[in-house]
Each structure stands twice: as structure tokens, then as C-alpha cells.
Amino acid sequence: AGPFTVNTVADTHDASINGSCADSGGLCSLRAAIEEANASTTPTTITLPAGTYNLSLGELSVAPDGNRTLTLNGAGAASTLIHQTDGTNRVFNIDFYSIGGTTVTINAVTISGGTDRNDALGGAGILAGSVWSTPRDSLNLTNCVVTDNHVFQPASAFTLQPGGGLHMAGGDLTITNCTFSNNSSAASQGGAVAYIAPEIGGTVSITGSTFTGNSVINISASGPVGGGALYINSDNSAPNTITISNSTFNNNFTTSISSGTAYGGA
């Protein structure tokens, strides 16, 4: 399917899954283009022109059944904004059923406004990862801004919602020339990014990126908590390769009122 070029900022569904991106008015929205890409077994590229794409129909579900390759190219993070408006859902949910075999590249956009109130799984901006499935999922973020995405606890002692900006559970994560700012994960690890890899292992590569003003704030009287900007947890049976270079961590923090300890502001 595709390639597709989005030509409306409206949030609409595809009218028919038939290889042509068109909503009921004949326009190709971001959501409609993704729905067409989800149905295609061949790699798909979506071009997203400058504009503000306010989401009103829930999260953008990308490759919910795995085994897809999708590239989303914006016109620049300063001019292409994908913003969740409903106060309930995250922005992107990639490989929802954790089937594996999915490669997603998101380039030159800003991702903002997401929460995880709908399911309390973390990753208010992006939830991704193949968990135990192979081949592993791959997520590539380049020239992006991930900002003002926030996890909210469903109960005062709940601490299982990692990753305010991004939660990736298993797979290969590459972040290049991106900024993560003002994201929070409530009382869970990883205010900006949480990468948690089970037995399948994986890689994390962060290059030329900035993490600023991200936080973990635990007021639940339980802990410990950690990773105000970045939290990485790998399984000893399949360790990860982690590379961070030419990157800046500024004013990230963790706080806790519990008897546990708040670890790792950055």
C-alpha cells in the first residue's frame, strides 16, 4: 500500500481498506493512512506535511498484529505536531498484541499530549515492543520532539506504568537527534523513556539527543522509584547492548515521600 501523503489535519477513519487512503470525504488523514498501512504486508511510507494533527478518536494504533514496516515522515518537529486531545489516550500504540516483526520509523514530528488513563500501561506518548516475541520489533525515532506526555496512577500505590514519553518492552530502540522534555511517569520508572527487555534481549542506541525536565514524582508512600529521564532494565539471560553518545541530560529528577529511595535523576 502507499506511499501515502496526508492532505487533511482532521482526525478521521479510512472509509474502506482497499489500498487507497480516503476518509468519507475523500481525504487522506493520518489515521486513515495508518489504517491502510496496517492492512499491507509490504513496507509503507506516510508523508505528513506541516500542520497540527489533533487526535480526537483515541490513540493511533500502528501494526496491532505485528509484522509490518512503516515509515512516517513529518516536515520537521517545529512544524509537524501530533497532539492527543482527549485526556485519556496515548498518542501511538505500536504492535499492540506484541507479535513481533514490526519496524517503525518516526521522523521529524512532535508527539505530545498523551496519557495512559485508558489502560495504565505506561508509555503516554508511545507504547511499543514485542515483549517475548521474535523477530524483535524495532522502533526508530529521528529528529523528533516528545514532550508533555504524562502517566497517571489509577490507584495511589500503583507503580507499574513505566515511561512517560516512551515505554518499549523488548526489541531494538534507536533514538537520534531527538528531544524528550517535560514528560512524567508518575510513580513508575522512566520519566521520559523506559526500556524493559525480557528474555529476547535487544539494543538501545541514543545519539545526539536531549532529555530535559522529565520526572518521576512518587507521592504514593511506596517505592523505590528511579530514572527521571531514562530507565533501562534488561534480563541477564539475554542482556542488552546500550549505547548513549553526544547527548544532554538537564534538570531531570525523581522524588519520593516513601521509605524507599528515589534513584537516578537522570
PDB file of C-alpha atoms in Angstrom:
ATOM      1  CA  ALA A   1       0.000   0.000   0.000  1.00  0.00           C
ATOM      2  CA  GLY A   2       1.011   3.570  -0.462  1.00  0.00           C
ATOM      3  CA  PRO A   3       3.080   5.582  -0.320  1.00  0.00           C
ATOM      4  CA  PHE A   4       0.520   7.949   1.172  1.00  0.00           C
ATOM      5  CA  THR A   5       0.609  11.719   1.591  1.00  0.00           C
ATOM      6  CA  VAL A   6      -1.736  13.085   4.229  1.00  0.00           C
ATOM      7  CA  ASN A   7      -3.809  16.025   2.968  1.00  0.00           C
ATOM      8  CA  THR A   8      -6.015  16.926   5.944  1.00  0.00           C
ATOM      9  CA  VAL A   9      -5.331  17.708   9.601  1.00  0.00           C
ATOM     10  CA  ALA A  10      -8.713  16.231  10.578  1.00  0.00           C
ATOM     11  CA  ASP A  11      -8.757  13.026  12.635  1.00  0.00           C
ATOM     12  CA  THR A  12     -10.866  10.604  10.581  1.00  0.00           C
ATOM     13  CA  HIS A  13     -11.054   6.891   9.852  1.00  0.00           C
ATOM     14  CA  ASP A  14     -10.409   5.328   6.476  1.00  0.00           C
ATOM     15  CA  ALA A  15     -13.701   4.765   4.675  1.00  0.00           C
ATOM     16  CA  SER A  16     -12.632   1.429   3.202  1.00  0.00           C
ATOM     17  CA  ILE A  17      -9.494  -0.700   3.486  1.00  0.00           C
ATOM     18  CA  ASN A  18      -8.760  -1.059  -0.205  1.00  0.00           C
ATOM     19  CA  GLY A  19      -5.226   0.229  -0.765  1.00  0.00           C
ATOM     20  CA  SER A  20      -6.369   3.813  -1.226  1.00  0.00           C
ATOM     21  CA  CYS A  21      -6.252   6.271   1.672  1.00  0.00           C
ATOM     22  CA  ALA A  22      -9.569   8.123   1.774  1.00  0.00           C
ATOM     23  CA  ASP A  23     -11.988   9.003   4.558  1.00  0.00           C
ATOM     24  CA  SER A  24     -15.713   9.508   3.973  1.00  0.00           C
ATOM     25  CA  GLY A  25     -14.954  12.883   2.432  1.00  0.00           C
ATOM     26  CA  GLY A  26     -12.283  11.521   0.108  1.00  0.00           C
ATOM     27  CA  LEU A  27      -9.350  12.966   2.094  1.00  0.00           C
ATOM     28  CA  CYS A  28      -6.313  11.113   3.419  1.00  0.00           C
ATOM     29  CA  SER A  29      -5.951  11.695   7.159  1.00  0.00           C
ATOM     30  CA  LEU A  30      -3.056  10.480   9.302  1.00  0.00           C
ATOM     31  CA  ARG A  31      -5.277   7.887  10.971  1.00  0.00           C
ATOM     32  CA  ALA A  32      -6.665   6.676   7.644  1.00  0.00           C
ATOM     33  CA  ALA A  33      -3.158   6.318   6.209  1.00  0.00           C
ATOM     34  CA  ILE A  34      -2.057   4.259   9.213  1.00  0.00           C
ATOM     35  CA  GLU A  35      -5.142   2.052   8.907  1.00  0.00           C
ATOM     36  CA  GLU A  36      -4.274   1.350   5.277  1.00  0.00           C
ATOM     37  CA  ALA A  37      -0.645   0.648   6.216  1.00  0.00           C
ATOM     38  CA  ASN A  38      -1.784  -1.782   8.923  1.00  0.00           C
ATOM     39  CA  ALA A  39      -3.533  -3.839   6.258  1.00  0.00           C
ATOM     40  CA  SER A  40      -0.496  -4.005   3.979  1.00  0.00           C
ATOM     41  CA  THR A  41       2.199  -6.671   4.190  1.00  0.00           C
ATOM     42  CA  THR A  42       4.579  -4.521   2.139  1.00  0.00           C
ATOM     43  CA  PRO A  43       6.540  -1.583   3.611  1.00  0.00           C
ATOM     44  CA  THR A  44       4.579   1.668   3.638  1.00  0.00           C
ATOM     45  CA  THR A  45       5.719   5.285   3.807  1.00  0.00           C
ATOM     46  CA  ILE A  46       3.441   8.068   5.040  1.00  0.00           C
ATOM     47  CA  THR A  47       4.336  11.697   4.384  1.00  0.00           C
ATOM     48  CA  LEU A  48       2.914  14.129   6.915  1.00  0.00           C
ATOM     49  CA  PRO A  49       3.033  17.800   5.828  1.00  0.00           C
ATOM     50  CA  ALA A  50       3.435  20.652   8.286  1.00  0.00           C
ATOM     51  CA  GLY A  51       0.401  21.185  10.487  1.00  0.00           C
ATOM     52  CA  THR A  52      -1.167  20.399  13.843  1.00  0.00           C
ATOM     53  CA  TYR A  53      -2.837  16.995  13.883  1.00  0.00           C
ATOM     54  CA  ASN A  54      -5.146  16.959  16.898  1.00  0.00           C
ATOM     55  CA  LEU A  55      -6.299  13.442  17.761  1.00  0.00           C
ATOM     56  CA  SER A  56      -9.903  13.059  18.901  1.00  0.00           C
ATOM     57  CA  LEU A  57     -10.618   9.381  18.107  1.00  0.00           C
ATOM     58  CA  GLY A  58      -8.234   7.728  20.574  1.00  0.00           C
ATOM     59  CA  GLU A  59      -4.674   6.505  20.150  1.00  0.00           C
ATOM     60  CA  LEU A  60      -3.078   5.805  16.792  1.00  0.00           C
ATOM     61  CA  SER A  61      -2.775   2.018  16.600  1.00  0.00           C
ATOM     62  CA  VAL A  62       0.170   1.058  14.404  1.00  0.00           C
ATOM     63  CA  ALA A  63       0.652  -2.560  13.271  1.00  0.00           C
ATOM     64  CA  PRO A  64      -1.558  -4.017  16.023  1.00  0.00           C
ATOM     65  CA  ASP A  65      -0.945  -7.534  14.672  1.00  0.00           C
ATOM     66  CA  GLY A  66       2.814  -7.118  14.199  1.00  0.00           C
ATOM     67  CA  ASN A  67       4.867  -7.969  11.107  1.00  0.00           C
ATOM     68  CA  ARG A  68       4.644  -4.589   9.424  1.00  0.00           C
ATOM     69  CA  THR A  69       7.135  -1.963   8.235  1.00  0.00           C
ATOM     70  CA  LEU A  70       6.034   1.669   8.403  1.00  0.00           C
ATOM     71  CA  THR A  71       7.892   4.955   7.965  1.00  0.00           C
ATOM     72  CA  LEU A  72       6.240   8.221   8.996  1.00  0.00           C
ATOM     73  CA  ASN A  73       7.988  11.353   7.734  1.00  0.00           C
ATOM     74  CA  GLY A  74       6.970  14.736   9.056  1.00  0.00           C
ATOM     75  CA  ALA A  75       8.070  18.127   7.765  1.00  0.00           C
ATOM     76  CA  GLY A  76      10.062  18.945  10.903  1.00  0.00           C
ATOM     77  CA  ALA A  77       9.362  18.752  14.609  1.00  0.00           C
ATOM     78  CA  ALA A  78       8.871  22.515  14.825  1.00  0.00           C
ATOM     79  CA  SER A  79       6.085  22.471  12.251  1.00  0.00           C
ATOM     80  CA  THR A  80       4.507  18.994  12.409  1.00  0.00           C
ATOM     81  CA  LEU A  81       2.683  18.326  15.679  1.00  0.00           C
ATOM     82  CA  ILE A  82       0.732  15.181  16.530  1.00  0.00           C
ATOM     83  CA  HIS A  83      -1.220  16.047  19.656  1.00  0.00           C
ATOM     84  CA  GLN A  84      -3.577  13.897  21.701  1.00  0.00           C
ATOM     85  CA  THR A  85      -6.545  15.960  22.872  1.00  0.00           C
ATOM     86  CA  ASP A  86      -8.848  13.526  24.715  1.00  0.00           C
ATOM     87  CA  GLY A  87      -7.001  13.419  28.056  1.00  0.00           C
ATOM     88  CA  THR A  88      -7.385   9.636  28.171  1.00  0.00           C
ATOM     89  CA  ASN A  89      -5.273   8.000  25.490  1.00  0.00           C
ATOM     90  CA  ARG A  90      -1.638   7.922  24.435  1.00  0.00           C
ATOM     91  CA  VAL A  91      -0.526   9.107  21.009  1.00  0.00           C
ATOM     92  CA  PHE A  92       0.922   5.925  19.425  1.00  0.00           C
ATOM     93  CA  ASN A  93       0.414   2.249  20.312  1.00  0.00           C
ATOM     94  CA  ILE A  94       2.730   0.059  18.212  1.00  0.00           C
ATOM     95  CA  ASP A  95       2.282  -3.738  17.891  1.00  0.00           C
ATOM     96  CA  PHE A  96      -0.497  -3.839  20.478  1.00  0.00           C
ATOM     97  CA  TYR A  97      -0.561  -7.652  20.670  1.00  0.00           C
ATOM     98  CA  SER A  98       3.265  -7.907  20.817  1.00  0.00           C
ATOM     99  CA  ILE A  99       3.504 -10.250  17.844  1.00  0.00           C
ATOM    100  CA  GLY A 100       6.938  -9.022  16.747  1.00  0.00           C
ATOM    101  CA  GLY A 101       8.480  -8.448  13.342  1.00  0.00           C
ATOM    102  CA  THR A 102       7.481  -4.781  13.199  1.00  0.00           C
ATOM    103  CA  THR A 103       9.810  -1.973  12.142  1.00  0.00           C
ATOM    104  CA  VAL A 104       8.504   1.564  12.660  1.00  0.00           C
ATOM    105  CA  THR A 105      10.396   4.768  11.902  1.00  0.00           C
ATOM    106  CA  ILE A 106       9.002   8.123  13.018  1.00  0.00           C
ATOM    107  CA  ASN A 107      10.872  11.136  11.694  1.00  0.00           C
ATOM    108  CA  ALA A 108      10.628  14.910  12.115  1.00  0.00           C
ATOM    109  CA  VAL A 109       7.453  15.272  14.193  1.00  0.00           C
ATOM    110  CA  THR A 110       6.451  16.423  17.666  1.00  0.00           C
ATOM    111  CA  ILE A 111       4.462  13.957  19.789  1.00  0.00           C
ATOM    112  CA  SER A 112       2.564  15.484  22.695  1.00  0.00           C
ATOM    113  CA  GLY A 113      -0.456  15.420  24.981  1.00  0.00           C
ATOM    114  CA  GLY A 114      -0.630  11.662  25.571  1.00  0.00           C
ATOM    115  CA  THR A 115      -1.717   9.913  28.755  1.00  0.00           C
ATOM    116  CA  ASP A 116      -2.264   6.262  29.696  1.00  0.00           C
ATOM    117  CA  ARG A 117      -5.517   6.684  31.602  1.00  0.00           C
ATOM    118  CA  ASN A 118      -7.287   4.237  29.285  1.00  0.00           C
ATOM    119  CA  ASP A 119      -5.178   1.183  30.202  1.00  0.00           C
ATOM    120  CA  ALA A 120      -2.493   2.150  32.791  1.00  0.00           C
ATOM    121  CA  LEU A 121       0.305   0.521  30.762  1.00  0.00           C
ATOM    122  CA  GLY A 122       2.667   3.495  30.665  1.00  0.00           C
ATOM    123  CA  GLY A 123       4.099   4.970  27.510  1.00  0.00           C
ATOM    124  CA  ALA A 124       1.878   8.025  27.412  1.00  0.00           C
ATOM    125  CA  GLY A 125       3.495   9.214  24.196  1.00  0.00           C
ATOM    126  CA  ILE A 126       4.413   5.871  22.624  1.00  0.00           C
ATOM    127  CA  LEU A 127       3.850   2.284  23.775  1.00  0.00           C
ATOM    128  CA  ALA A 128       5.875  -0.250  21.776  1.00  0.00           C
ATOM    129  CA  GLY A 129       7.793  -3.527  21.913  1.00  0.00           C
ATOM    130  CA  SER A 130       7.479  -7.201  21.084  1.00  0.00           C
ATOM    131  CA  VAL A 131       7.870  -8.366  24.726  1.00  0.00           C
ATOM    132  CA  TRP A 132       8.753 -12.094  24.354  1.00  0.00           C
ATOM    133  CA  SER A 133       8.085 -12.429  20.611  1.00  0.00           C
ATOM    134  CA  THR A 134      10.684 -12.740  17.867  1.00  0.00           C
ATOM    135  CA  PRO A 135      11.733 -11.444  15.449  1.00  0.00           C
ATOM    136  CA  ARG A 136      12.061  -8.409  17.680  1.00  0.00           C
ATOM    137  CA  ASP A 137      10.258  -5.165  16.998  1.00  0.00           C
ATOM    138  CA  SER A 138      12.357  -2.143  16.012  1.00  0.00           C
ATOM    139  CA  LEU A 139      11.470   1.461  16.741  1.00  0.00           C
ATOM    140  CA  ASN A 140      13.490   4.320  15.237  1.00  0.00           C
ATOM    141  CA  LEU A 141      12.865   7.904  16.329  1.00  0.00           C
ATOM    142  CA  THR A 142      14.783  10.586  14.429  1.00  0.00           C
ATOM    143  CA  ASN A 143      14.636  14.379  14.601  1.00  0.00           C
ATOM    144  CA  CYS A 144      11.577  14.171  16.871  1.00  0.00           C
ATOM    145  CA  VAL A 145      10.328  16.018  19.923  1.00  0.00           C
ATOM    146  CA  VAL A 146       8.429  14.022  22.545  1.00  0.00           C
ATOM    147  CA  THR A 147       7.002  16.464  25.053  1.00  0.00           C
ATOM    148  CA  ASP A 148       4.318  16.886  27.704  1.00  0.00           C
ATOM    149  CA  ASN A 149       3.156  13.277  27.861  1.00  0.00           C
ATOM    150  CA  HIS A 150       2.094  12.114  31.311  1.00  0.00           C
ATOM    151  CA  VAL A 151       1.292   8.879  33.108  1.00  0.00           C
ATOM    152  CA  PHE A 152      -1.471   8.987  35.732  1.00  0.00           C
ATOM    153  CA  GLN A 153      -1.820   6.413  38.508  1.00  0.00           C
ATOM    154  CA  PRO A 154      -5.159   4.556  38.701  1.00  0.00           C
ATOM    155  CA  ALA A 155      -4.552   3.946  42.418  1.00  0.00           C
ATOM    156  CA  SER A 156      -2.268   5.524  44.984  1.00  0.00           C
ATOM    157  CA  ALA A 157       0.067   2.534  45.313  1.00  0.00           C
ATOM    158  CA  PHE A 158       0.250   1.636  41.621  1.00  0.00           C
ATOM    159  CA  THR A 159       3.819   1.781  40.268  1.00  0.00           C
ATOM    160  CA  LEU A 160       3.651  -0.358  37.089  1.00  0.00           C
ATOM    161  CA  GLN A 161       3.329   2.327  34.384  1.00  0.00           C
ATOM    162  CA  PRO A 162       6.858   2.971  33.118  1.00  0.00           C
ATOM    163  CA  GLY A 163       7.804   5.546  30.527  1.00  0.00           C
ATOM    164  CA  GLY A 164       6.125   8.928  30.451  1.00  0.00           C
ATOM    165  CA  GLY A 165       7.218   9.692  26.907  1.00  0.00           C
ATOM    166  CA  LEU A 166       8.013   6.183  25.671  1.00  0.00           C
ATOM    167  CA  HIS A 167       7.633   2.664  27.066  1.00  0.00           C
ATOM    168  CA  MET A 168       9.289  -0.021  24.957  1.00  0.00           C
ATOM    169  CA  ALA A 169       9.090  -3.594  26.196  1.00  0.00           C
ATOM    170  CA  GLY A 170      11.523  -5.737  24.244  1.00  0.00           C
ATOM    171  CA  GLY A 171      13.077  -5.040  20.872  1.00  0.00           C
ATOM    172  CA  ASP A 172      15.542  -2.621  19.341  1.00  0.00           C
ATOM    173  CA  LEU A 173      15.231   1.092  20.083  1.00  0.00           C
ATOM    174  CA  THR A 174      17.149   3.811  18.240  1.00  0.00           C
ATOM    175  CA  ILE A 175      16.765   7.494  19.169  1.00  0.00           C
ATOM    176  CA  THR A 176      18.690  10.000  17.040  1.00  0.00           C
ATOM    177  CA  ASN A 177      18.669  13.803  17.320  1.00  0.00           C
ATOM    178  CA  CYS A 178      15.508  13.868  19.427  1.00  0.00           C
ATOM    179  CA  THR A 179      14.371  15.918  22.406  1.00  0.00           C
ATOM    180  CA  PHE A 180      12.370  14.470  25.302  1.00  0.00           C
ATOM    181  CA  SER A 181      11.033  17.260  27.517  1.00  0.00           C
ATOM    182  CA  ASN A 182       8.560  17.665  30.366  1.00  0.00           C
ATOM    183  CA  ASN A 183       7.321  14.062  30.329  1.00  0.00           C
ATOM    184  CA  SER A 184       6.428  12.266  33.554  1.00  0.00           C
ATOM    185  CA  SER A 185       5.699   8.710  34.646  1.00  0.00           C
ATOM    186  CA  ALA A 186       4.005   9.387  37.986  1.00  0.00           C
ATOM    187  CA  ALA A 187       5.397   6.828  40.489  1.00  0.00           C
ATOM    188  CA  SER A 188       6.814   4.481  37.847  1.00  0.00           C
ATOM    189  CA  GLN A 189      10.277   4.322  36.314  1.00  0.00           C
ATOM    190  CA  GLY A 190      11.450   6.380  33.358  1.00  0.00           C
ATOM    191  CA  GLY A 191      10.019   9.860  33.230  1.00  0.00           C
ATOM    192  CA  ALA A 192      10.959  10.208  29.553  1.00  0.00           C
ATOM    193  CA  VAL A 193      11.875   6.697  28.375  1.00  0.00           C
ATOM    194  CA  ALA A 194      11.515   3.242  29.916  1.00  0.00           C
ATOM    195  CA  TYR A 195      13.090   0.332  28.079  1.00  0.00           C
ATOM    196  CA  ILE A 196      12.303  -3.007  29.680  1.00  0.00           C
ATOM    197  CA  ALA A 197      13.562  -6.076  27.843  1.00  0.00           C
ATOM    198  CA  PRO A 198      12.576  -9.614  28.810  1.00  0.00           C
ATOM    199  CA  GLU A 199      14.347 -12.765  27.645  1.00  0.00           C
ATOM    200  CA  ILE A 200      14.564 -11.831  23.945  1.00  0.00           C
ATOM    201  CA  GLY A 201      17.168  -9.122  24.614  1.00  0.00           C
ATOM    202  CA  GLY A 202      17.590  -6.114  22.404  1.00  0.00           C
ATOM    203  CA  THR A 203      19.531  -2.927  21.814  1.00  0.00           C
ATOM    204  CA  VAL A 204      19.207   0.719  22.798  1.00  0.00           C
ATOM    205  CA  SER A 205      21.081   3.426  20.892  1.00  0.00           C
ATOM    206  CA  ILE A 206      20.670   7.096  21.810  1.00  0.00           C
ATOM    207  CA  THR A 207      22.666   9.655  19.832  1.00  0.00           C
ATOM    208  CA  GLY A 208      22.664  13.438  19.727  1.00  0.00           C
ATOM    209  CA  SER A 209      19.563  13.727  21.882  1.00  0.00           C
ATOM    210  CA  THR A 210      18.408  15.916  24.762  1.00  0.00           C
ATOM    211  CA  PHE A 211      16.480  14.955  27.888  1.00  0.00           C
ATOM    212  CA  THR A 212      15.238  17.918  29.885  1.00  0.00           C
ATOM    213  CA  GLY A 213      12.644  18.488  32.591  1.00  0.00           C
ATOM    214  CA  ASN A 214      11.420  14.885  32.758  1.00  0.00           C
ATOM    215  CA  SER A 215      10.361  13.458  36.096  1.00  0.00           C
ATOM    216  CA  VAL A 216       9.235  10.658  38.361  1.00  0.00           C
ATOM    217  CA  ILE A 217       7.273  12.001  41.330  1.00  0.00           C
ATOM    218  CA  ASN A 218       6.200   9.318  43.798  1.00  0.00           C
ATOM    219  CA  ILE A 219       3.670  10.573  46.332  1.00  0.00           C
ATOM    220  CA  SER A 220       2.143   7.119  46.891  1.00  0.00           C
ATOM    221  CA  ALA A 221       4.162   6.180  50.009  1.00  0.00           C
ATOM    222  CA  SER A 222       5.563   3.184  48.158  1.00  0.00           C
ATOM    223  CA  GLY A 223       8.793   2.785  46.276  1.00  0.00           C
ATOM    224  CA  PRO A 224      11.568   2.799  45.299  1.00  0.00           C
ATOM    225  CA  VAL A 225      11.395   4.719  42.050  1.00  0.00           C
ATOM    226  CA  GLY A 226      14.018   5.835  39.569  1.00  0.00           C
ATOM    227  CA  GLY A 227      15.107   7.135  36.207  1.00  0.00           C
ATOM    228  CA  GLY A 228      13.808  10.663  35.975  1.00  0.00           C
ATOM    229  CA  ALA A 229      14.836  10.743  32.322  1.00  0.00           C
ATOM    230  CA  LEU A 230      15.826   7.209  31.321  1.00  0.00           C
ATOM    231  CA  TYR A 231      15.222   3.747  32.797  1.00  0.00           C
ATOM    232  CA  ILE A 232      16.711   0.584  31.283  1.00  0.00           C
ATOM    233  CA  ASN A 233      16.115  -2.926  32.607  1.00  0.00           C
ATOM    234  CA  SER A 234      17.469  -5.992  30.828  1.00  0.00           C
ATOM    235  CA  ASP A 235      17.267  -9.706  31.559  1.00  0.00           C
ATOM    236  CA  ASN A 236      20.539 -11.442  32.477  1.00  0.00           C
ATOM    237  CA  SER A 237      19.694 -14.370  30.222  1.00  0.00           C
ATOM    238  CA  ALA A 238      19.650 -12.082  27.160  1.00  0.00           C
ATOM    239  CA  PRO A 239      21.460  -8.844  28.019  1.00  0.00           C
ATOM    240  CA  ASN A 240      21.055  -5.678  26.036  1.00  0.00           C
ATOM    241  CA  THR A 241      23.610  -3.563  24.255  1.00  0.00           C
ATOM    242  CA  ILE A 242      23.194   0.038  25.385  1.00  0.00           C
ATOM    243  CA  THR A 243      24.915   2.991  23.705  1.00  0.00           C
ATOM    244  CA  ILE A 244      24.385   6.651  24.644  1.00  0.00           C
ATOM    245  CA  SER A 245      26.536   9.280  22.947  1.00  0.00           C
ATOM    246  CA  ASN A 246      26.688  13.051  22.369  1.00  0.00           C
ATOM    247  CA  SER A 247      23.540  13.560  24.426  1.00  0.00           C
ATOM    248  CA  THR A 248      22.477  16.025  27.113  1.00  0.00           C
ATOM    249  CA  PHE A 249      20.614  15.364  30.373  1.00  0.00           C
ATOM    250  CA  ASN A 250      19.415  18.509  32.119  1.00  0.00           C
ATOM    251  CA  ASN A 251      17.063  19.126  35.060  1.00  0.00           C
ATOM    252  CA  ASN A 252      15.539  15.629  35.172  1.00  0.00           C
ATOM    253  CA  PHE A 253      14.620  14.372  38.622  1.00  0.00           C
ATOM    254  CA  THR A 254      12.968  11.807  40.855  1.00  0.00           C
ATOM    255  CA  THR A 255      11.308  12.427  44.203  1.00  0.00           C
ATOM    256  CA  SER A 256       9.721  10.114  46.746  1.00  0.00           C
ATOM    257  CA  ILE A 257       7.931  10.557  50.057  1.00  0.00           C
ATOM    258  CA  SER A 258       8.102   6.831  50.847  1.00  0.00           C
ATOM    259  CA  SER A 259      10.596   4.970  52.996  1.00  0.00           C
ATOM    260  CA  GLY A 260      12.120   3.719  49.748  1.00  0.00           C
ATOM    261  CA  THR A 261      14.717   5.614  47.789  1.00  0.00           C
ATOM    262  CA  ALA A 262      14.395   7.728  44.678  1.00  0.00           C
ATOM    263  CA  TYR A 263      17.173   6.696  42.288  1.00  0.00           C
ATOM    264  CA  GLY A 264      18.766   8.348  39.295  1.00  0.00           C
ATOM    265  CA  GLY A 265      17.504  11.825  38.494  1.00  0.00           C
ATOM    266  CA  ALA A 266      18.917  11.368  35.001  1.00  0.00           C
TER     267      ALA A 266
END
